[in-house]
Short mmCIF file of C-alpha atoms and ligand atoms in Angstrom, two decimals:
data_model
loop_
_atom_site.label_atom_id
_atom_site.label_comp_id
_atom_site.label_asym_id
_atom_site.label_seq_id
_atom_site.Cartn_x
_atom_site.Cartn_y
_atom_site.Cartn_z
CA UNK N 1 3.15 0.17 -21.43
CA UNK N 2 1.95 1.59 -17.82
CA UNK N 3 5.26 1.38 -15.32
CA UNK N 4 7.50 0.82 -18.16
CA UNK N 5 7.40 3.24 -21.03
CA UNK N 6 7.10 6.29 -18.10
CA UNK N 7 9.89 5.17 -16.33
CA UNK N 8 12.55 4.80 -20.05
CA UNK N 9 11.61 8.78 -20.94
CA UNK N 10 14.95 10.14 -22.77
CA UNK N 11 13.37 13.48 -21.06
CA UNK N 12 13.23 12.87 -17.71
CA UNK N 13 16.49 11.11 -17.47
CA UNK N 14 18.12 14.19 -19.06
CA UNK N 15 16.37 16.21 -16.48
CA UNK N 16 17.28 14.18 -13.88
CA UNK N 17 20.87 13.88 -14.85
CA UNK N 18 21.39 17.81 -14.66
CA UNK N 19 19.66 17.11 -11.48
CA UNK N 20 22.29 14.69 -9.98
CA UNK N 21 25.29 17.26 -11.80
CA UNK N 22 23.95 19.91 -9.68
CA UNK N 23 23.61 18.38 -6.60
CA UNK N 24 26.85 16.43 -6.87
CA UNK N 25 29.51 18.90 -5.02
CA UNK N 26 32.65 18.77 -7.05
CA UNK N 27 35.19 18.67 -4.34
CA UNK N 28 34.50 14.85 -4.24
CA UNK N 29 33.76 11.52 -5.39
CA UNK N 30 30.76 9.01 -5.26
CA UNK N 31 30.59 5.53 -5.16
CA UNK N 32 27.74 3.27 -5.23
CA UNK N 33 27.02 0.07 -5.89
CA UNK N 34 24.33 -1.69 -7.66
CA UNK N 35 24.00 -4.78 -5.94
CA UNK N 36 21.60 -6.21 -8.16
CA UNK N 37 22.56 -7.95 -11.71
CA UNK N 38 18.98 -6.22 -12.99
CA UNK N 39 20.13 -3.02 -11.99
CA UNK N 40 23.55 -3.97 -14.10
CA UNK N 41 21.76 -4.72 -16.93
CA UNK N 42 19.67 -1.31 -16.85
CA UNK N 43 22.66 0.70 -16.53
CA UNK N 44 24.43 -0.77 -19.14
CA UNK N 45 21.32 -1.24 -21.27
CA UNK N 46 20.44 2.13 -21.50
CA UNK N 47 24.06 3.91 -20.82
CA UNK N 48 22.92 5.49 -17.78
CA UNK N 49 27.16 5.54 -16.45
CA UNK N 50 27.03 7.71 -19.60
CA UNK N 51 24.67 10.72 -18.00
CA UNK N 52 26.63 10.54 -14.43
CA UNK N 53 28.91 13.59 -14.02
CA UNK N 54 32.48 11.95 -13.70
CA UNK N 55 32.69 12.54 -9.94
CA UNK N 56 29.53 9.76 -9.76
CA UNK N 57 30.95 5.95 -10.21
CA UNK N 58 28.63 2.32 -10.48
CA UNK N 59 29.98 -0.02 -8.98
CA UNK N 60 28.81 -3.35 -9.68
CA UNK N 61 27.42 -6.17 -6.94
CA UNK N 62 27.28 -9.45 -7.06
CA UNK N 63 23.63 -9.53 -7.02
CA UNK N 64 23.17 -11.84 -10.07
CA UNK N 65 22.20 -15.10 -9.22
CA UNK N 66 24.44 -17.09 -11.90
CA UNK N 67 27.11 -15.46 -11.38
CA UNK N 68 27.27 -15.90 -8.01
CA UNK N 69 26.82 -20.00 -8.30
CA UNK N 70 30.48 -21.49 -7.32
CA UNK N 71 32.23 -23.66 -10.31
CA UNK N 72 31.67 -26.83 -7.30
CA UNK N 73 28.03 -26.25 -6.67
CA UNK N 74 27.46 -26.43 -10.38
CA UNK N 75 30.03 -29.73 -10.20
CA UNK N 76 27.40 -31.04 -7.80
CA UNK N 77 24.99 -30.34 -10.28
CA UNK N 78 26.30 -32.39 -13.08
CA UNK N 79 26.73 -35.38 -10.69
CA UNK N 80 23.36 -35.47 -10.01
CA UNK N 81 22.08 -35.35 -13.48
CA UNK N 82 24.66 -38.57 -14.09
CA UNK N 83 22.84 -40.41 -12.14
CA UNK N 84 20.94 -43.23 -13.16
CA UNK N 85 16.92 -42.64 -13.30
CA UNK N 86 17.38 -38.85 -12.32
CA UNK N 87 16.12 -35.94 -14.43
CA UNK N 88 17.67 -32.63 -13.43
CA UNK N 89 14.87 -29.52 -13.88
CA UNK N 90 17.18 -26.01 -14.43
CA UNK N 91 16.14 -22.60 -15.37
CA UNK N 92 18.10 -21.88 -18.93
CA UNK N 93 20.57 -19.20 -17.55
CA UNK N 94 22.32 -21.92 -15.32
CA UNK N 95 22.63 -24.52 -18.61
CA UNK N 96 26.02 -22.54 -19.65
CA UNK N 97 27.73 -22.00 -16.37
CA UNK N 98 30.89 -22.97 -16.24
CA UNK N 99 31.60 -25.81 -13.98
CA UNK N 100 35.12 -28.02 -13.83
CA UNK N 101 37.41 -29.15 -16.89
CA UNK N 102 35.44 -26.98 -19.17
CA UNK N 103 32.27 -28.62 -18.64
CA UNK N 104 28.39 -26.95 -18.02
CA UNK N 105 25.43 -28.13 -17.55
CA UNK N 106 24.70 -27.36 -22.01
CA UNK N 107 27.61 -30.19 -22.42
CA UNK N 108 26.69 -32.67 -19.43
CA UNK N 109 23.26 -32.75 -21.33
CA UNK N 110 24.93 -33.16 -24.80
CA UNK N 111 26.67 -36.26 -23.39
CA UNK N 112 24.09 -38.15 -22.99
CA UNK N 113 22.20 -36.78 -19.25
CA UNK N 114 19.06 -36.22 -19.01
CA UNK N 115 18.56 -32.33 -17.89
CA UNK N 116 15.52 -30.42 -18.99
CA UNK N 117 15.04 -26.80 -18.76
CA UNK N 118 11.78 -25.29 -16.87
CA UNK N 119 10.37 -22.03 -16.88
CA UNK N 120 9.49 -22.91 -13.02
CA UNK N 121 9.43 -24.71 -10.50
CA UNK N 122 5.88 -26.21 -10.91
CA UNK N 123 7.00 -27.59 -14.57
CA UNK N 124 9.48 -29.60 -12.46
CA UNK N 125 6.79 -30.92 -10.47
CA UNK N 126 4.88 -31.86 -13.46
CA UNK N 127 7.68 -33.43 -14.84
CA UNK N 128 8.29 -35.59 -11.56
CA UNK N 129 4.10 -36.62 -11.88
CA UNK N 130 5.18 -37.47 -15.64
CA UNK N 131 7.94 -39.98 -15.14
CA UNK N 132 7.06 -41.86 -11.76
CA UNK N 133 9.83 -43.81 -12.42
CA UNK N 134 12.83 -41.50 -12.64
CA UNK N 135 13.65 -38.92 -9.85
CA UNK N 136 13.09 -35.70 -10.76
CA UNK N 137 15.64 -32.68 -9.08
CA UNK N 138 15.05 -29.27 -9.12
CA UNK N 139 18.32 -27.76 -9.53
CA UNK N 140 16.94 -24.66 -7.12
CA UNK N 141 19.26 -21.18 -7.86
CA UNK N 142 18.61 -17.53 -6.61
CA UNK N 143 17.84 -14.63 -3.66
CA UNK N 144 14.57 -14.00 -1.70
CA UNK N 145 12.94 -13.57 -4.95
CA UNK N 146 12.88 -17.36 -6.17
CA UNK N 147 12.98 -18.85 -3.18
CA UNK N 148 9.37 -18.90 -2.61
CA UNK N 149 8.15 -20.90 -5.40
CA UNK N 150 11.04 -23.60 -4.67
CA UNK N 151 9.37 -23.99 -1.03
CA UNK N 152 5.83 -23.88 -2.88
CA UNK N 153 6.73 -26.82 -5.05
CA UNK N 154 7.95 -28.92 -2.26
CA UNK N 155 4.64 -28.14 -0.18
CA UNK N 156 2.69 -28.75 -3.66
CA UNK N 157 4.91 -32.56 -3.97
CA UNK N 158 4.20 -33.06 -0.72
CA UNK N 159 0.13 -32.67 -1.15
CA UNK N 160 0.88 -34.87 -3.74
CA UNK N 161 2.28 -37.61 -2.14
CA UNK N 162 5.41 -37.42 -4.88
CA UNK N 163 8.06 -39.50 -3.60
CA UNK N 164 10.35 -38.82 -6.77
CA UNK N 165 10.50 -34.68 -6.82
CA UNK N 166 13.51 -33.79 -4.83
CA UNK N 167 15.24 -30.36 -4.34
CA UNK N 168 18.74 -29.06 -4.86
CA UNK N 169 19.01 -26.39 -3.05
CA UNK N 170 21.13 -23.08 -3.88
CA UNK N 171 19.10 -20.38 -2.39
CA UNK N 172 21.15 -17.37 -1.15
CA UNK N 173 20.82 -14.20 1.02
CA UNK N 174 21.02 -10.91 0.26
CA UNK N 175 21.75 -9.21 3.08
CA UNK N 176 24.24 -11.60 4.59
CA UNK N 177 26.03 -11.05 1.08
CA UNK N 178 25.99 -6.97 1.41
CA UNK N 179 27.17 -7.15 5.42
CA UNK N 180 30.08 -9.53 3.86
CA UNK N 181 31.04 -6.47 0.98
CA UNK N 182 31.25 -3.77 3.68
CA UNK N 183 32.93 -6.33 6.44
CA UNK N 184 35.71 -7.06 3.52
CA UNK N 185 39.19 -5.48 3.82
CA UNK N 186 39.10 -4.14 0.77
CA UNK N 187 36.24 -1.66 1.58
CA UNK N 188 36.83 -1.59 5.61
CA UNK N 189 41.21 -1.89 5.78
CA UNK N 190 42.32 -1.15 2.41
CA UNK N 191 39.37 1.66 1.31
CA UNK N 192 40.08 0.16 -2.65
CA UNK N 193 36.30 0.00 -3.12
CA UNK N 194 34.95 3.09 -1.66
CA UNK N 195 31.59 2.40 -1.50
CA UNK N 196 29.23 5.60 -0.19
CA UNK N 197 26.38 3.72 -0.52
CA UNK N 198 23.84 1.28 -2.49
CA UNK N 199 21.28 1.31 -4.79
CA UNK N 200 19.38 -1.39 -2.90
CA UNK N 201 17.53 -4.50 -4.82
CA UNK N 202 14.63 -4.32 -6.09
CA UNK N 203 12.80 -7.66 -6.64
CA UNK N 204 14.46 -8.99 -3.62
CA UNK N 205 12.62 -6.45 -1.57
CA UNK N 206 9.43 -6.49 -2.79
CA UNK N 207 9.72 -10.38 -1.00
CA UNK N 208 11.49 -9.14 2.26
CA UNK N 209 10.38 -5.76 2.36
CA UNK N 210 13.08 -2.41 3.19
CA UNK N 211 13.12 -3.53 6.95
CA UNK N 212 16.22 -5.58 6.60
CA UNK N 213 18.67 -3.11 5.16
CA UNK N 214 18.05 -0.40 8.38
CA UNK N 215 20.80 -2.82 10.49
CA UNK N 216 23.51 -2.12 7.79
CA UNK N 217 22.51 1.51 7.17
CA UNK N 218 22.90 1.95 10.60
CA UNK N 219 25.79 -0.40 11.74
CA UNK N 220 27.84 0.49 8.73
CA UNK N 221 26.66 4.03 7.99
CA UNK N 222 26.33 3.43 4.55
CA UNK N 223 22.96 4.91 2.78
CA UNK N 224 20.90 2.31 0.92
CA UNK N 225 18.30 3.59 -1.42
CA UNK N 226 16.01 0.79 -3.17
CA UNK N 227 15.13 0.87 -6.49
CA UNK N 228 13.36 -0.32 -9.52
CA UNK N 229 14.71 -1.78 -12.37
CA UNK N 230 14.11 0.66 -15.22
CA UNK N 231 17.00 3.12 -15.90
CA UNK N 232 15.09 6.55 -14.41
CA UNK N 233 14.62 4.29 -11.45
CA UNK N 234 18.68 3.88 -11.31
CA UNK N 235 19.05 7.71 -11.80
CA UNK N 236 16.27 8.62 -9.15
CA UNK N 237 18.08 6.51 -6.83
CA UNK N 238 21.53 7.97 -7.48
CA UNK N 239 19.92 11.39 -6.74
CA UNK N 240 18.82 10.03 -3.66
CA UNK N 241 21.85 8.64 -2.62
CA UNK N 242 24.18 11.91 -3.31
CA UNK N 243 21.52 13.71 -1.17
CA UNK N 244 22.10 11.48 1.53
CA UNK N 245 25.70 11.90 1.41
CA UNK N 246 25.76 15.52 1.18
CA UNK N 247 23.34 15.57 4.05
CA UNK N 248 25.55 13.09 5.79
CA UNK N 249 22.14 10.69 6.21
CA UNK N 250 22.85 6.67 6.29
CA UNK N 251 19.22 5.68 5.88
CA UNK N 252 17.26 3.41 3.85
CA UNK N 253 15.22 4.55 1.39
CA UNK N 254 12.09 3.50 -1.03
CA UNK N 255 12.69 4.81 -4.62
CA UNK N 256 10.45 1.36 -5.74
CA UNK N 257 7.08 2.26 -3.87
CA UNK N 258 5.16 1.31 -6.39
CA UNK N 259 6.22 -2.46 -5.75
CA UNK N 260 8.02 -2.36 -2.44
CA UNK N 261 7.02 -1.52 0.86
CA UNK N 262 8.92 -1.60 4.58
CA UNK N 263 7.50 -5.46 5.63
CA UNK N 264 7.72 -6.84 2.49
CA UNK N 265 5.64 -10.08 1.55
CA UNK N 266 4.09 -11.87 5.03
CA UNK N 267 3.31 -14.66 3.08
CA UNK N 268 5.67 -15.80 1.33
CA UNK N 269 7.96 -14.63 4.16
CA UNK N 270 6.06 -17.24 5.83
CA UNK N 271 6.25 -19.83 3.65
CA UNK N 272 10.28 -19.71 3.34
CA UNK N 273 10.51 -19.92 7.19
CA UNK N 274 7.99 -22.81 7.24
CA UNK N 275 10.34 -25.14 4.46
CA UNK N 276 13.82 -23.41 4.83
CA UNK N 277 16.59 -23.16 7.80
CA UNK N 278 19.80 -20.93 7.58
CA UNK N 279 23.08 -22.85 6.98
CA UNK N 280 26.51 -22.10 8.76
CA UNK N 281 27.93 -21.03 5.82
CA UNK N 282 27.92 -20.96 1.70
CA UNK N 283 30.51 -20.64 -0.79
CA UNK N 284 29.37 -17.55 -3.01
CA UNK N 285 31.49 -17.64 -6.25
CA UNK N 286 33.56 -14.27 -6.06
CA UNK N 287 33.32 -13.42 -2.09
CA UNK N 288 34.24 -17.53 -1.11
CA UNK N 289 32.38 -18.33 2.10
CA UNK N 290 29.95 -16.34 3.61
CA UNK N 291 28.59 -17.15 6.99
CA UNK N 292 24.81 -17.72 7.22
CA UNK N 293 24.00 -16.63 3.58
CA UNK N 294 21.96 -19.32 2.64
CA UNK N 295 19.40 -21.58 2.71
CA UNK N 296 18.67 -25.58 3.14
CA UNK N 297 15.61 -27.58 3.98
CA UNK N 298 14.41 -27.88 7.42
CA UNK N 299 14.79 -31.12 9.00
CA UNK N 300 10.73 -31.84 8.24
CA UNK N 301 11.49 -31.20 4.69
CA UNK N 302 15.07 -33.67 4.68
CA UNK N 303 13.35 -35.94 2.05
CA UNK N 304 13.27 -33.37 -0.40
CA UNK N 305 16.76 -32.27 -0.34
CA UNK N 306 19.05 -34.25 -2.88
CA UNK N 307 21.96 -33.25 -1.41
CA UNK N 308 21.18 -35.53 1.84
CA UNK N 309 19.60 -38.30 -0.81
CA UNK N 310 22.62 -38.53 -3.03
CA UNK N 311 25.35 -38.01 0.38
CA UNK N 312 26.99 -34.92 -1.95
CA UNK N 313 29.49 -32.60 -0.03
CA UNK N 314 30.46 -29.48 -1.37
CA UNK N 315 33.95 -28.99 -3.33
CA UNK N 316 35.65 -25.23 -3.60
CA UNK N 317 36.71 -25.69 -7.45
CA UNK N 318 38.79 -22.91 -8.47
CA UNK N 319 37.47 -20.34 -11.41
CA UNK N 320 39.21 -20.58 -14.68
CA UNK N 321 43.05 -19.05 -14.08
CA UNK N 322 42.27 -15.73 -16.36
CA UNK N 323 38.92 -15.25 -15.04
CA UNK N 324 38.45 -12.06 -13.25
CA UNK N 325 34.89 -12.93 -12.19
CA UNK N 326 35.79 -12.75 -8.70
CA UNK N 327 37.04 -9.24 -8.39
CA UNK N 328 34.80 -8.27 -10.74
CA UNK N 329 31.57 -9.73 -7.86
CA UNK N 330 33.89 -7.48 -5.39
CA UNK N 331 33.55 -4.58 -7.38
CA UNK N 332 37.35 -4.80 -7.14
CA UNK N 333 37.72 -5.06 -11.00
CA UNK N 334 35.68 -4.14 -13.91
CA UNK N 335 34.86 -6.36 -17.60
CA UNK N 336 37.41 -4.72 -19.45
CA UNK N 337 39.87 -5.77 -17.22
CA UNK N 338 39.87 -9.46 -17.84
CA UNK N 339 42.65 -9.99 -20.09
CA UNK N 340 39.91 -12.40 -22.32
CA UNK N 341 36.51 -10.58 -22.13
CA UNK N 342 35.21 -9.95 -25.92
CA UNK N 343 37.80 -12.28 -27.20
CA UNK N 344 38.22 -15.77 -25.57
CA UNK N 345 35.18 -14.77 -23.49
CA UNK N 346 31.83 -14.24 -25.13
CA UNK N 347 28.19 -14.85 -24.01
CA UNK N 348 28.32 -17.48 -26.61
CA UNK N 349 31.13 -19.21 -25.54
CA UNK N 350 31.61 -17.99 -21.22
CA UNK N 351 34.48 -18.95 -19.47
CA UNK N 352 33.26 -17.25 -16.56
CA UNK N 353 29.96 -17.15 -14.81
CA UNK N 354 29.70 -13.24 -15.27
CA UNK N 355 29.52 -13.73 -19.16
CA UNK N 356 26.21 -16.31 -18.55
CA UNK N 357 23.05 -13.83 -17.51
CA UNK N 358 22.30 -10.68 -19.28
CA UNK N 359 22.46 -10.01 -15.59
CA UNK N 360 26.08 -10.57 -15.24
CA UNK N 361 28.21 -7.61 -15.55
CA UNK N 362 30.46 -9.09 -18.59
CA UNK N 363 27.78 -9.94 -20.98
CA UNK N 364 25.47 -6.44 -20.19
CA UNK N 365 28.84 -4.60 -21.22
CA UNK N 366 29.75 -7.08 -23.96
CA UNK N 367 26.17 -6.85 -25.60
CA UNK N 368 25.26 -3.09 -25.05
CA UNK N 369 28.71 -2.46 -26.34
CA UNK N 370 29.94 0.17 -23.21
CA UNK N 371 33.29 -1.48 -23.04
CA UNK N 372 33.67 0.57 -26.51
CA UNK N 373 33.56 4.00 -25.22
CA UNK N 374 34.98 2.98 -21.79
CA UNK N 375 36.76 5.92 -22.08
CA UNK N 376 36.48 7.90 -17.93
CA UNK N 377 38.96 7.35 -15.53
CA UNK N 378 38.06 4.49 -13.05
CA UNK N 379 37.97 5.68 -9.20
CA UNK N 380 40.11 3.82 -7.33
CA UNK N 381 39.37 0.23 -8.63
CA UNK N 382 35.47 0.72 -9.41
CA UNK N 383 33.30 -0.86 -12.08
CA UNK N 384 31.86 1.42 -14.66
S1 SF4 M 401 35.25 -11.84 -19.38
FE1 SF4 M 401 34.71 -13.96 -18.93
S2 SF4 M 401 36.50 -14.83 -17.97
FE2 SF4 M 401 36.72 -12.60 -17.90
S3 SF4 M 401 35.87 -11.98 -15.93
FE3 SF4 M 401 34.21 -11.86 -17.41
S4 SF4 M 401 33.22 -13.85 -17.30
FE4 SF4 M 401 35.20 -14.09 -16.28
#
């Protein structure tokens, strides 16, 4: 398949593996971390950890939209799909995140709500022209990527004079979320995750192009190379970040031209500013709140947001007590060090958010099976 098979060659990645074991100098470490859940899922997918020389350490991000959903937003959630008359609309991944007193949205729906999972946000839409009777909420999760088609369904309700489609809105920043990593004590104060740089995201940017990660490259002098999501575009990237630290660079980089370029989409760009305004702040499940790191409707768009129509106010709900997602969003900890991954904690039964998406960074190591042969030393607190 053109842009897939050419970038999964067992080949090249060997090649480019001696590549990175040459240029890495062995009289030190590098760190990096994948902010993105896709980029998680490649790496452990197809063992790319496995090809680094030892001195070259993944560290995970919390870059996975699921995982980063707080146990009270997902509360929220549930109470609006209690509600009398209302349907809630969710993408599948968000059905088995774990939300208070062992509840999701899987057993909310199994007692008797009336949730219904979409494949986008125009079936929710449809659904709300379906059932003029009932209010239909779009239970709206993700980074730049999905945000557009959330603000495209509101402007398509709107056309439609739908007075039953509302919006609940979860839409979070990347950026803000990467500034908030590097502005943390544990990589600023305490130096436990020594990050050298970051593979940078690579659906994210093909919305909001490479421009905004120049401020951080330059304010934190931290090299940020963006990539694709197939495992030679992980390795390329890692090349091109150890060259930048040799070289003692801190700029950002385009691994992903084929999809990406510095200005991103205009359009849809457009769109988000048109429907969307920044709020204060945002509780992110693992890095608690982060100033300006996500999104709510403008005041023109205030009749779509069920948050304002039901009065709901946000609850921090603490994670289950043996649940290392948090750390492990940090890059503090890694899988294997939650005392119940693989046993109490499976993808088919999560107890944390982390073991939900094949994006989150427990269930790509529980399913491709690297906690097995998680045998190299980890630097200083980093995720395989
Ligand atoms: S294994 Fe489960 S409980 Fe442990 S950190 Fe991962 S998701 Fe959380």
């Amino acid at each position: 398949m053109k842009y897939v098979d050419e970038f999964r060659d067992g080949k090249l990645a060997h090649s480019l593996a001696g590549a990175i074991a040459r240029e890495a100098r062995a009289d030190r470490r590098y760190s990096f971390m994948e902010f993105c859940g896709g980029h998680t899922h490649a790496i452990a997918r197809y063992g790319v950890t496995d090809l680094l020389p030892g001195n070259v350490r993944m560290i995970h991000g919390p870059g996975c939209p699921v995982c980063v959903l707080p146990v009270g937003r997902v509360d929220m959630a549930i109470e609006i799909a209690r509600r009398p008359g209302v349907i809630l609309a969710t993408y599948g991944d968000t059905m088995r995140v774990p939300a208070s007193g062992r509840l999701s949205l899987l057993k909310a729906k199994a007692q008797g709500a009336d949730i219904r999972m979409v494949y986008s946000t125009q079936d929710a839409v449809r659904l709300a022209e379906e059932h003029p009777d009932q209010t239909v909420v779009m239970f709206a999760i993700g980074f730049e990527t999905t945000t557009p088609p959330t603000a495209v369904a509101i402007k398509e309700a709107e056309a439609k004079g739908l007075t039953n489609f509302l919006v609940f809105c979860n839409h979070v920043l990347t950026p803000s979320a990467i500034s908030h990593i590097l502005e943390s004590p544990e990589v600023r104060e305490l130096g436990t995750v020594p990050i050298d740089g970051f593979v940078g995201p690579a659906h994210v940017s093909t919305i909001i192009g490479s421009r905004p990660y120049e401020f951080f490259a330059e304010e934190y002098q931290k090299p940020v190379v963006i990539a694709g999501f197939e495992p030679l575009d992980v390795m390329q990237a890692v090349l091109m970040l150890v060259r930048q630290v040799n070289e003692g660079r801190c700029e950002v980089e385009n691994e992903f031209t084929r999809a990406v370029n510095r200005d991103g989409n205009l359009k849809a760009q457009a769109l988000v500013a048109e429907v969307f305004e920044l709020r204060r702040a945002f509780e992110w499940r693992g890095l608690g709140e982060v100033p300006y790191s996500a999104l709510g409707l403008k005041e023109t768009y205030a009749r779509f947001d069920a948050e304002r129509h039901f009065g709901l106010e946000h609850r921090t709900v603490a994670d289950h007590k043996a649940c290392e997602c948090g750390a492990i969003l940090r890059g503090l900890k890694q899988p294997i060090d939650c005392k119940i991954f693989g046993t109490a904690c499976t993808p088919e039964n999560p107890l944390g958010s982390c073991m939900v998406s094949s994006e989150g960074a427990c269930a790509a190591h529980y399913t491709y099976g690297r906690f097995r042969t998680a045998a190299r030393p980890a630097a200083a607190g980093a995720a395989s």
